[in-house]
Tab-separated table of C-alpha atoms in Angstrom:
chain	number	residue	atom	x	y	z
W	269	MET	CA	-5.432	-305.390	-105.966
W	270	ASP	CA	-4.721	-301.815	-107.696
W	271	ILE	CA	-1.461	-301.120	-105.750
W	272	HIS	CA	0.835	-298.278	-106.891
W	273	HIS	CA	4.465	-299.375	-106.392
W	274	THR	CA	7.366	-297.004	-108.050
W	275	TRP	CA	10.527	-296.344	-108.135
W	276	LYS	CA	13.108	-294.605	-105.497
W	277	SER	CA	14.006	-292.480	-108.349
W	278	VAL	CA	13.308	-291.691	-111.841
W	279	ASP	CA	17.277	-292.840	-112.606
W	280	GLU	CA	16.607	-296.334	-111.071
W	281	MET	CA	13.860	-296.704	-114.019
W	282	LEU	CA	15.765	-295.057	-116.673
W	283	SER	CA	18.870	-297.314	-116.082
W	284	TYR	CA	15.921	-299.618	-117.544
W	285	LEU	CA	16.273	-297.668	-120.891
W	286	PRO	CA	18.507	-298.898	-123.850
W	287	GLN	CA	21.483	-296.707	-123.694
W	288	ARG	CA	20.143	-294.279	-126.587
W	289	TRP	CA	17.540	-292.764	-124.340
W	290	GLN	CA	19.235	-292.946	-121.254
W	291	ASP	CA	21.517	-290.563	-123.017
W	292	TYR	CA	18.680	-288.943	-124.243
W	293	ALA	CA	16.806	-288.349	-120.887
W	294	ARG	CA	19.610	-287.613	-118.802
W	295	GLY	CA	21.291	-284.989	-121.724
W	296	ASP	CA	19.908	-281.778	-120.243
W	297	GLY	CA	17.371	-282.545	-117.994
W	298	ARG	CA	14.867	-281.303	-120.314
W	299	MET	CA	13.020	-284.723	-121.164
W	300	ARG	CA	12.092	-286.101	-117.272
W	301	ALA	CA	9.768	-282.754	-117.775
W	302	ALA	CA	8.156	-284.399	-120.541
W	303	LEU	CA	8.238	-287.887	-119.542
W	304	ALA	CA	4.596	-287.253	-118.021
W	305	PRO	CA	1.845	-286.173	-120.592
W	306	PRO	CA	0.086	-283.104	-120.255
W	307	SER	CA	-2.525	-282.320	-116.628
W	308	SER	CA	-4.378	-280.266	-115.064
W	309	HIS	CA	-4.289	-282.570	-111.852
W	310	VAL	CA	-3.592	-280.286	-108.801
W	311	PHE	CA	-1.714	-282.845	-106.775
W	312	THR	CA	0.944	-283.612	-109.464
W	313	LEU	CA	2.288	-280.053	-108.938
W	314	LEU	CA	3.989	-281.401	-105.488
W	315	ASP	CA	5.622	-284.432	-105.192
W	316	ALA	CA	3.596	-287.248	-102.830
W	317	VAL	CA	0.798	-284.707	-101.828
W	318	GLY	CA	-2.208	-286.711	-102.889
W	319	SER	CA	-0.904	-289.969	-100.875
W	320	ARG	CA	-0.986	-291.226	-96.906
W	321	LEU	CA	0.913	-289.026	-94.643
W	322	ASP	CA	2.186	-292.189	-92.691
W	323	SER	CA	2.917	-293.759	-96.625
W	324	MET	CA	6.263	-291.500	-97.083
W	325	PRO	CA	9.209	-293.765	-96.528
W	326	GLU	CA	12.826	-291.653	-95.796
W	327	VAL	CA	14.164	-292.077	-98.912
W	328	GLY	CA	11.613	-292.259	-102.606
W	329	PRO	CA	8.333	-291.166	-102.931
W	330	PRO	CA	5.193	-293.157	-101.221
W	331	GLY	CA	4.742	-296.312	-102.879
W	332	SER	CA	8.727	-296.768	-103.669
W	333	ASP	CA	9.394	-298.428	-99.996
W	334	HIS	CA	9.034	-302.259	-100.447
W	335	GLU	CA	8.479	-303.271	-96.673
W	336	MET	CA	6.464	-300.377	-95.943
W	337	LEU	CA	3.954	-301.353	-98.303
W	338	ARG	CA	4.415	-304.489	-97.308
W	339	ASP	CA	3.496	-304.063	-93.670
W	340	GLN	CA	1.006	-301.391	-94.225
W	341	LEU	CA	-1.420	-303.642	-97.019
W	342	PHE	CA	-0.416	-306.796	-97.315
W	343	ASP	CA	0.505	-308.155	-93.118
W	344	ARG	CA	-1.391	-306.065	-91.521
W	345	TYR	CA	-4.379	-308.658	-92.662
W	346	THR	CA	-4.543	-312.393	-91.725
W	347	SER	CA	-5.390	-313.331	-94.898
W	348	ASP	CA	-3.959	-315.237	-98.058
W	349	TYR	CA	-3.934	-311.401	-99.263
W	350	ARG	CA	-2.874	-310.955	-103.129
W	351	GLY	CA	-2.291	-307.626	-104.684
W	352	VAL	CA	-1.832	-306.623	-108.389
W	353	MET	CA	0.543	-303.735	-108.688
W	354	THR	CA	-0.461	-300.825	-110.971
W	355	PHE	CA	2.528	-298.474	-110.689
W	356	ASN	CA	2.131	-294.759	-110.128
W	357	ILE	CA	-1.071	-295.145	-112.669
W	358	GLY	CA	2.098	-295.196	-115.376
W	359	ALA	CA	1.486	-291.698	-117.379
W	360	GLU	CA	4.821	-293.156	-119.241
W	361	ALA	CA	2.526	-294.834	-121.388
W	362	GLY	CA	1.330	-292.327	-122.966
W	363	HIS	CA	3.927	-290.387	-123.940
W	364	ASN	CA	3.770	-288.097	-126.722
W	365	ASN	CA	6.282	-289.754	-128.653
W	366	PRO	CA	5.129	-293.125	-129.682
W	367	TYR	CA	8.432	-294.673	-129.513
W	368	LEU	CA	10.018	-292.937	-126.118
W	369	SER	CA	6.231	-294.410	-124.640
W	370	ALA	CA	7.221	-297.962	-125.956
W	371	ALA	CA	10.946	-298.099	-124.416
W	372	LEU	CA	9.679	-296.488	-120.905
W	373	CYS	CA	6.825	-299.199	-120.964
W	374	THR	CA	9.613	-302.036	-121.493
W	375	ALA	CA	11.778	-300.611	-119.134
W	376	ALA	CA	9.071	-300.096	-116.209
W	377	ASN	CA	7.691	-303.856	-116.668
W	378	ASP	CA	11.498	-304.846	-116.516
W	379	TRP	CA	12.214	-303.007	-113.514
W	380	ASN	CA	8.752	-304.003	-111.841
W	381	ILE	CA	9.721	-307.954	-113.266
W	382	GLU	CA	13.311	-308.040	-111.549
W	383	ARG	CA	12.597	-305.106	-108.426
W	384	TRP	CA	9.081	-305.947	-107.111
W	385	LEU	CA	8.060	-309.483	-108.232
W	386	PRO	CA	10.733	-311.712	-106.510
W	387	ARG	CA	9.888	-309.701	-102.955
W	388	ASP	CA	6.752	-311.445	-102.299
W	389	SER	CA	4.847	-314.678	-103.567
W	390	ARG	CA	1.695	-312.074	-102.965
W	391	TYR	CA	2.605	-309.486	-105.600
W	392	TYR	CA	1.565	-309.503	-109.207
W	393	GLY	CA	1.507	-307.419	-111.719
W	394	CYS	CA	0.131	-305.991	-115.549
W	395	LEU	CA	2.051	-305.213	-117.875
W	396	LEU	CA	1.684	-301.317	-118.843
W	397	LEU	CA	1.691	-301.084	-122.487
W	398	PRO	CA	1.893	-297.919	-125.026
W	399	SER	CA	-1.585	-297.793	-125.812
W	400	ASN	CA	-0.079	-294.960	-128.722
W	401	ASN	CA	1.704	-297.617	-130.098
W	402	ILE	CA	-0.296	-300.655	-131.363
W	403	GLU	CA	2.406	-302.607	-132.363
W	404	ALA	CA	5.148	-302.447	-129.569
W	405	ALA	CA	1.963	-303.018	-126.879
W	406	VAL	CA	1.381	-305.895	-128.976
W	407	ALA	CA	5.503	-307.212	-128.943
W	408	GLU	CA	5.757	-306.112	-125.354
W	409	ILE	CA	2.977	-308.853	-124.571
W	410	HIS	CA	4.534	-311.117	-126.413
W	411	ARG	CA	8.031	-310.733	-124.883
W	412	VAL	CA	6.748	-310.833	-121.074
W	413	GLY	CA	3.308	-311.756	-120.929
W	414	ASN	CA	3.949	-315.643	-120.210
W	415	HIS	CA	5.731	-314.385	-117.079
W	416	PRO	CA	3.814	-316.591	-113.947
W	417	ARG	CA	3.035	-313.330	-112.269
W	418	MET	CA	1.490	-311.121	-115.304
W	419	VAL	CA	-2.547	-311.039	-114.699
W	420	GLY	CA	-3.729	-308.044	-116.541
W	421	VAL	CA	-2.405	-305.447	-119.127
W	422	LEU	CA	-2.717	-301.911	-117.692
W	423	PHE	CA	-4.255	-298.958	-119.838
W	424	PRO	CA	-3.937	-296.081	-117.826
W	425	ILE	CA	-3.857	-293.366	-120.321
W	426	ASN	CA	-5.514	-292.754	-123.720
W	427	PRO	CA	-3.381	-290.179	-126.061
W	428	MET	CA	-5.445	-291.601	-129.770
W	429	GLY	CA	-8.884	-289.919	-129.081
W	430	ARG	CA	-10.149	-293.626	-130.051
W	431	PRO	CA	-12.372	-295.449	-127.382
W	432	PHE	CA	-11.188	-298.461	-126.160
W	433	GLY	CA	-13.717	-300.528	-127.768
W	434	ASP	CA	-12.261	-299.045	-131.034
W	435	PRO	CA	-11.585	-302.026	-133.749
W	436	LEU	CA	-7.550	-299.893	-133.807
W	437	PHE	CA	-7.013	-301.418	-130.313
W	438	HIS	CA	-8.317	-305.274	-130.765
W	439	PRO	CA	-4.938	-306.938	-131.620
W	440	ILE	CA	-3.623	-306.095	-128.277
W	441	TYR	CA	-7.080	-308.052	-126.994
W	442	GLU	CA	-5.883	-310.749	-129.248
W	443	ALA	CA	-2.406	-311.107	-127.696
W	444	ALA	CA	-3.458	-310.544	-124.102
W	445	LEU	CA	-5.980	-313.434	-124.641
W	446	GLU	CA	-3.432	-316.096	-125.810
W	447	TYR	CA	-1.560	-315.646	-122.211
W	448	ASP	CA	-5.093	-314.967	-120.100
W	449	LEU	CA	-4.391	-311.861	-119.353
W	450	SER	CA	-7.178	-309.125	-118.666
W	451	LEU	CA	-7.297	-305.809	-119.520
W	452	ASP	CA	-7.069	-303.283	-116.879
W	453	LEU	CA	-8.241	-299.401	-117.781
W	454	HIS	CA	-7.105	-297.153	-115.065
W	455	VAL	CA	-8.360	-293.355	-114.760
W	456	ASN	CA	-5.546	-290.961	-114.944
W	457	SER	CA	-5.246	-287.303	-114.067
W	458	ALA	CA	-4.635	-286.744	-118.303
W	459	ASP	CA	-7.232	-288.579	-119.450
W	460	SER	CA	-9.222	-288.096	-122.354
W	461	VAL	CA	-8.449	-284.990	-122.874
W	462	SER	CA	-10.547	-285.027	-126.073
W	463	VAL	CA	-13.771	-285.934	-124.196
W	464	ARG	CA	-13.488	-282.494	-121.561
W	465	SER	CA	-12.364	-280.484	-124.467
W	466	GLY	CA	-16.220	-279.322	-125.535
W	467	VAL	CA	-16.532	-277.848	-121.792
W	468	GLY	CA	-13.051	-276.549	-121.328
W	469	THR	CA	-10.361	-278.199	-118.963
W	470	PRO	CA	-11.236	-278.120	-115.221
W	471	GLY	CA	-8.872	-276.134	-112.568
W	472	SER	CA	-9.519	-277.636	-109.430
W	473	TYR	CA	-9.197	-280.720	-107.648
W	474	VAL	CA	-13.137	-280.756	-107.140
W	475	GLU	CA	-13.887	-280.003	-111.263
W	476	HIS	CA	-11.523	-283.138	-112.078
W	477	SER	CA	-12.735	-285.613	-109.997
W	478	ILE	CA	-16.061	-285.112	-110.635
W	479	ARG	CA	-15.646	-285.770	-114.544
W	480	LEU	CA	-13.382	-289.245	-113.577
W	481	SER	CA	-16.624	-291.521	-115.095
W	482	ASP	CA	-17.093	-289.794	-118.589
W	483	PRO	CA	-14.101	-291.505	-119.849
W	484	ALA	CA	-15.076	-294.900	-118.330
W	485	MET	CA	-19.010	-294.593	-119.591
W	486	HIS	CA	-17.405	-294.291	-123.084
W	487	TYR	CA	-15.153	-296.784	-123.400
W	488	LEU	CA	-17.887	-299.294	-122.392
W	489	SER	CA	-20.422	-298.377	-124.723
W	490	SER	CA	-18.025	-298.317	-126.927
W	491	PHE	CA	-16.880	-302.525	-126.537
W	492	ILE	CA	-19.968	-303.398	-126.472
W	493	VAL	CA	-21.009	-300.917	-129.939
W	494	ASN	CA	-17.624	-302.471	-131.486
W	495	GLY	CA	-18.611	-305.988	-130.617
W	496	VAL	CA	-15.491	-306.603	-128.772
W	497	PHE	CA	-16.989	-309.110	-126.737
W	498	GLU	CA	-18.675	-311.056	-129.321
W	499	LYS	CA	-15.064	-311.139	-131.466
W	500	PHE	CA	-13.424	-311.897	-127.684
W	501	PRO	CA	-15.994	-313.482	-125.593
W	502	ASP	CA	-12.972	-314.629	-122.969
W	503	LEU	CA	-11.783	-310.876	-122.664
W	504	LYS	CA	-12.256	-309.955	-119.049
W	505	VAL	CA	-12.242	-305.918	-118.712
W	506	LEU	CA	-11.063	-304.363	-115.077
W	507	VAL	CA	-12.076	-300.683	-115.090
W	508	LYS	CA	-9.967	-299.251	-111.922
W	509	GLU	CA	-11.185	-296.020	-110.093
W	510	TYR	CA	-13.769	-294.511	-112.350
W	511	GLY	CA	-15.801	-294.222	-109.459
W	512	THR	CA	-19.077	-296.580	-109.370
W	513	THR	CA	-22.435	-294.221	-108.744
W	514	TRP	CA	-22.439	-294.209	-112.732
W	515	LEU	CA	-22.949	-297.629	-113.636
W	516	PRO	CA	-26.901	-298.150	-112.579
W	517	HIS	CA	-27.915	-294.992	-115.000
W	518	MET	CA	-25.531	-295.708	-117.909
W	519	ILE	CA	-26.690	-300.316	-117.648
W	520	TRP	CA	-30.481	-298.399	-117.203
W	521	LYS	CA	-29.382	-296.073	-121.035
W	522	LEU	CA	-27.888	-299.278	-122.027
W	523	ASP	CA	-30.352	-301.387	-121.603
W	524	GLN	CA	-33.120	-298.938	-123.097
W	525	SER	CA	-31.242	-298.593	-126.383
W	526	TYR	CA	-30.939	-302.180	-126.944
W	527	ASP	CA	-33.161	-302.233	-130.132
W	528	VAL	CA	-31.002	-298.806	-131.938
W	529	LEU	CA	-28.151	-300.854	-130.593
W	530	ARG	CA	-28.865	-303.872	-132.902
W	531	MET	CA	-30.138	-301.077	-135.924
W	532	GLU	CA	-26.434	-299.568	-135.690
W	533	SER	CA	-24.355	-302.775	-134.611
W	534	PRO	CA	-25.058	-306.188	-136.109
W	535	TRP	CA	-22.414	-307.490	-133.850
W	536	VAL	CA	-25.059	-306.370	-130.666
W	537	LYS	CA	-26.214	-309.923	-130.037
W	538	LYS	CA	-27.693	-309.557	-125.842
W	539	ARG	CA	-28.153	-306.880	-124.239
W	540	PRO	CA	-25.870	-304.909	-122.642
W	541	TRP	CA	-26.122	-305.826	-119.227
W	542	GLU	CA	-25.428	-309.226	-120.364
W	543	TYR	CA	-22.047	-307.894	-121.773
W	544	ILE	CA	-20.962	-306.179	-118.758
W	545	HIS	CA	-21.888	-309.121	-116.149
W	546	SER	CA	-19.771	-311.502	-117.472
W	547	ASN	CA	-16.907	-309.613	-119.199
W	548	ILE	CA	-16.540	-306.448	-117.027
W	549	LYS	CA	-15.033	-306.261	-113.287
W	550	PHE	CA	-15.183	-302.730	-112.154
W	551	SER	CA	-12.762	-301.423	-108.881
W	552	THR	CA	-14.781	-300.219	-105.900
W	553	GLN	CA	-12.592	-297.422	-104.942
W	554	PRO	CA	-13.258	-294.958	-105.155
W	555	LEU	CA	-16.648	-295.007	-103.743
W	556	GLU	CA	-18.761	-292.076	-103.848
W	557	VAL	CA	-20.502	-292.376	-100.513
W	558	SER	CA	-19.882	-290.042	-97.330
W	559	LYS	CA	-20.618	-291.770	-93.784
W	560	ASP	CA	-24.237	-290.553	-93.853
W	561	ALA	CA	-25.048	-291.866	-97.200
W	562	GLU	CA	-23.676	-295.037	-97.274
W	563	SER	CA	-27.044	-297.196	-97.265
W	564	LYS	CA	-28.329	-295.625	-99.694
W	565	TRP	CA	-25.192	-296.447	-101.976
W	566	VAL	CA	-26.444	-299.878	-101.833
W	567	ASP	CA	-29.744	-298.697	-102.394
W	568	LEU	CA	-29.005	-297.369	-105.528
W	569	MET	CA	-26.251	-300.306	-107.132
W	570	THR	CA	-29.494	-302.677	-105.612
W	571	THR	CA	-31.499	-301.560	-108.550
W	572	ILE	CA	-29.147	-303.844	-110.771
W	573	ASP	CA	-29.613	-307.348	-109.774
W	574	GLY	CA	-26.231	-309.423	-109.969
W	575	ILE	CA	-24.555	-305.709	-109.262
W	576	GLU	CA	-22.427	-307.509	-106.286
W	577	ASP	CA	-20.930	-309.854	-109.406
W	578	VAL	CA	-19.134	-306.617	-111.288
W	579	LEU	CA	-17.573	-304.996	-107.906
W	580	CYS	CA	-13.871	-305.845	-106.927
W	581	PHE	CA	-12.563	-304.853	-103.532
W	582	SER	CA	-9.539	-302.430	-104.239
W	583	SER	CA	-7.315	-300.453	-101.891
W	584	ASP	CA	-5.680	-297.775	-103.918
W	585	TYR	CA	-2.638	-297.831	-101.577
W	586	PRO	CA	-0.838	-295.303	-101.003
W	587	HIS	CA	-2.741	-292.773	-102.064
W	588	TYR	CA	-4.779	-290.392	-99.701
W	589	GLN	CA	-8.259	-291.825	-101.205
W	590	PHE	CA	-6.695	-295.635	-99.456
W	591	ASP	CA	-10.159	-297.880	-98.510
W	592	HIS	CA	-9.877	-299.826	-95.621
W	593	PRO	CA	-10.587	-303.170	-96.365
W	594	LEU	CA	-12.791	-303.453	-92.600
W	595	GLU	CA	-14.399	-300.039	-93.362
W	596	ILE	CA	-15.024	-301.471	-97.033
W	597	ALA	CA	-16.720	-304.889	-96.254
W	598	ARG	CA	-18.819	-302.970	-92.929
W	599	MET	CA	-20.295	-301.053	-95.356
W	600	LEU	CA	-21.260	-303.543	-97.683
W	601	PRO	CA	-24.524	-306.256	-97.502
W	602	ASP	CA	-23.539	-309.410	-95.753
W	603	THR	CA	-24.739	-311.255	-99.246
W	604	TRP	CA	-22.343	-309.251	-101.328
W	605	VAL	CA	-18.963	-309.310	-98.729
W	606	GLU	CA	-17.162	-312.327	-99.613
W	607	LYS	CA	-17.770	-311.863	-103.540
W	608	ILE	CA	-16.848	-308.127	-103.164
W	609	MET	CA	-13.808	-308.529	-100.968
W	610	TYR	CA	-11.954	-311.284	-102.540
W	611	LYS	CA	-14.067	-313.705	-104.724
W	612	ASN	CA	-14.716	-311.746	-108.029
W	613	SER	CA	-10.908	-310.556	-108.065
W	614	CYS	CA	-10.828	-315.271	-107.851
W	615	ASP	CA	-12.549	-315.542	-110.467
W	616	LEU	CA	-11.178	-312.319	-112.922
W	617	PHE	CA	-7.641	-313.591	-112.078
W	618	GLY	CA	-8.077	-317.577	-111.721
W	619	TRP	CA	-6.831	-317.585	-108.701
W	620	PRO	CA	-7.983	-320.228	-105.571
W	621	VAL	CA	-10.377	-319.072	-103.396
W	622	PRO	CA	-8.743	-318.652	-99.616
W	623	GLU	CA	-10.742	-320.580	-97.108
W	624	ALA	CA	-12.492	-318.835	-94.592
W	625	GLY	CA	-10.915	-317.007	-91.877
W	626	THR	CA	-8.217	-316.003	-94.103
W	627	THR	CA	-9.682	-313.255	-96.453
W	628	PRO	CA	-8.586	-309.319	-96.054
W	629	VAL	CA	-11.474	-308.448	-93.911
W	630	THR	CA	-10.191	-309.518	-90.935
W	631	GLU	CA	-7.076	-307.344	-89.913
W	632	LYS	CA	-4.465	-308.105	-87.331
W	633	VAL	CA	-4.655	-306.963	-83.015
């Protein structure tokens, strides 16, 4: 899952905008530079940098060529491989103009439904939502949330300065549940500027990548403190690309603070790990391991009983951090492989479990 597809050109997506926004976008070109929020991510400085070298098609950026994506990721495996298409992260959702943000999300969703999902029965989608326009986000869920290939709602950026457990966002979760859609939180290069501002904006990729997990930890605690899973016990949350090694620390700290949590929040009825185990899943990508430390990652994760129930394989195609299914499966304990490689995702999205021998861990040769 977590496959980053995109349009061949900005014009391809802009054609789905209402005419007034098309005129605005194509007026003098200045609006195009403002489509994405400010970012310190060095890979945004050059087109296509940050992607696999073999994923660059003759026309368009990586992830825009359906045949190449299908051949490199889907048809390479003798499997019932299904993938969740999550745009090229989706910075359009966080434009500072909340009305333009809503229009861009609607255009992106229509583009996805018309130009990508019909091409292959293995393609599933997430609704890109304007997380800075709650009313528009709810309306977008009601507009196309019943599409048979939609499995989630995507929050790729948080421009509101409020953690996602905040009651401000609860109308979105209520609407998502009406259509049995998961809530997908995805890291972004401009994610949670307010979290970083206290110590300064990172000036290099290493500084940026080390801080990726900070917003996720805040989101996680806010879901629990605000009683999101007591109010919406069937809500499923998928946390994508924020890493994994911070999880044991976060779970230990939350459980250690259980008594204080219950004093501060009357909605906390269970231990934090119980809520996480029942309602939240995390993408494996990126695994913060080097080749000589794979067993240490497993040792760390096994300090939490049942951690294998909340991890889901993700490829992050076509980015350079792409995780090969065989490599991830190889480093997992044998008893974890089926759960992490496909069973946990099937449980999350309500998909049938593939038959033995047709999983994403077998590659054509």
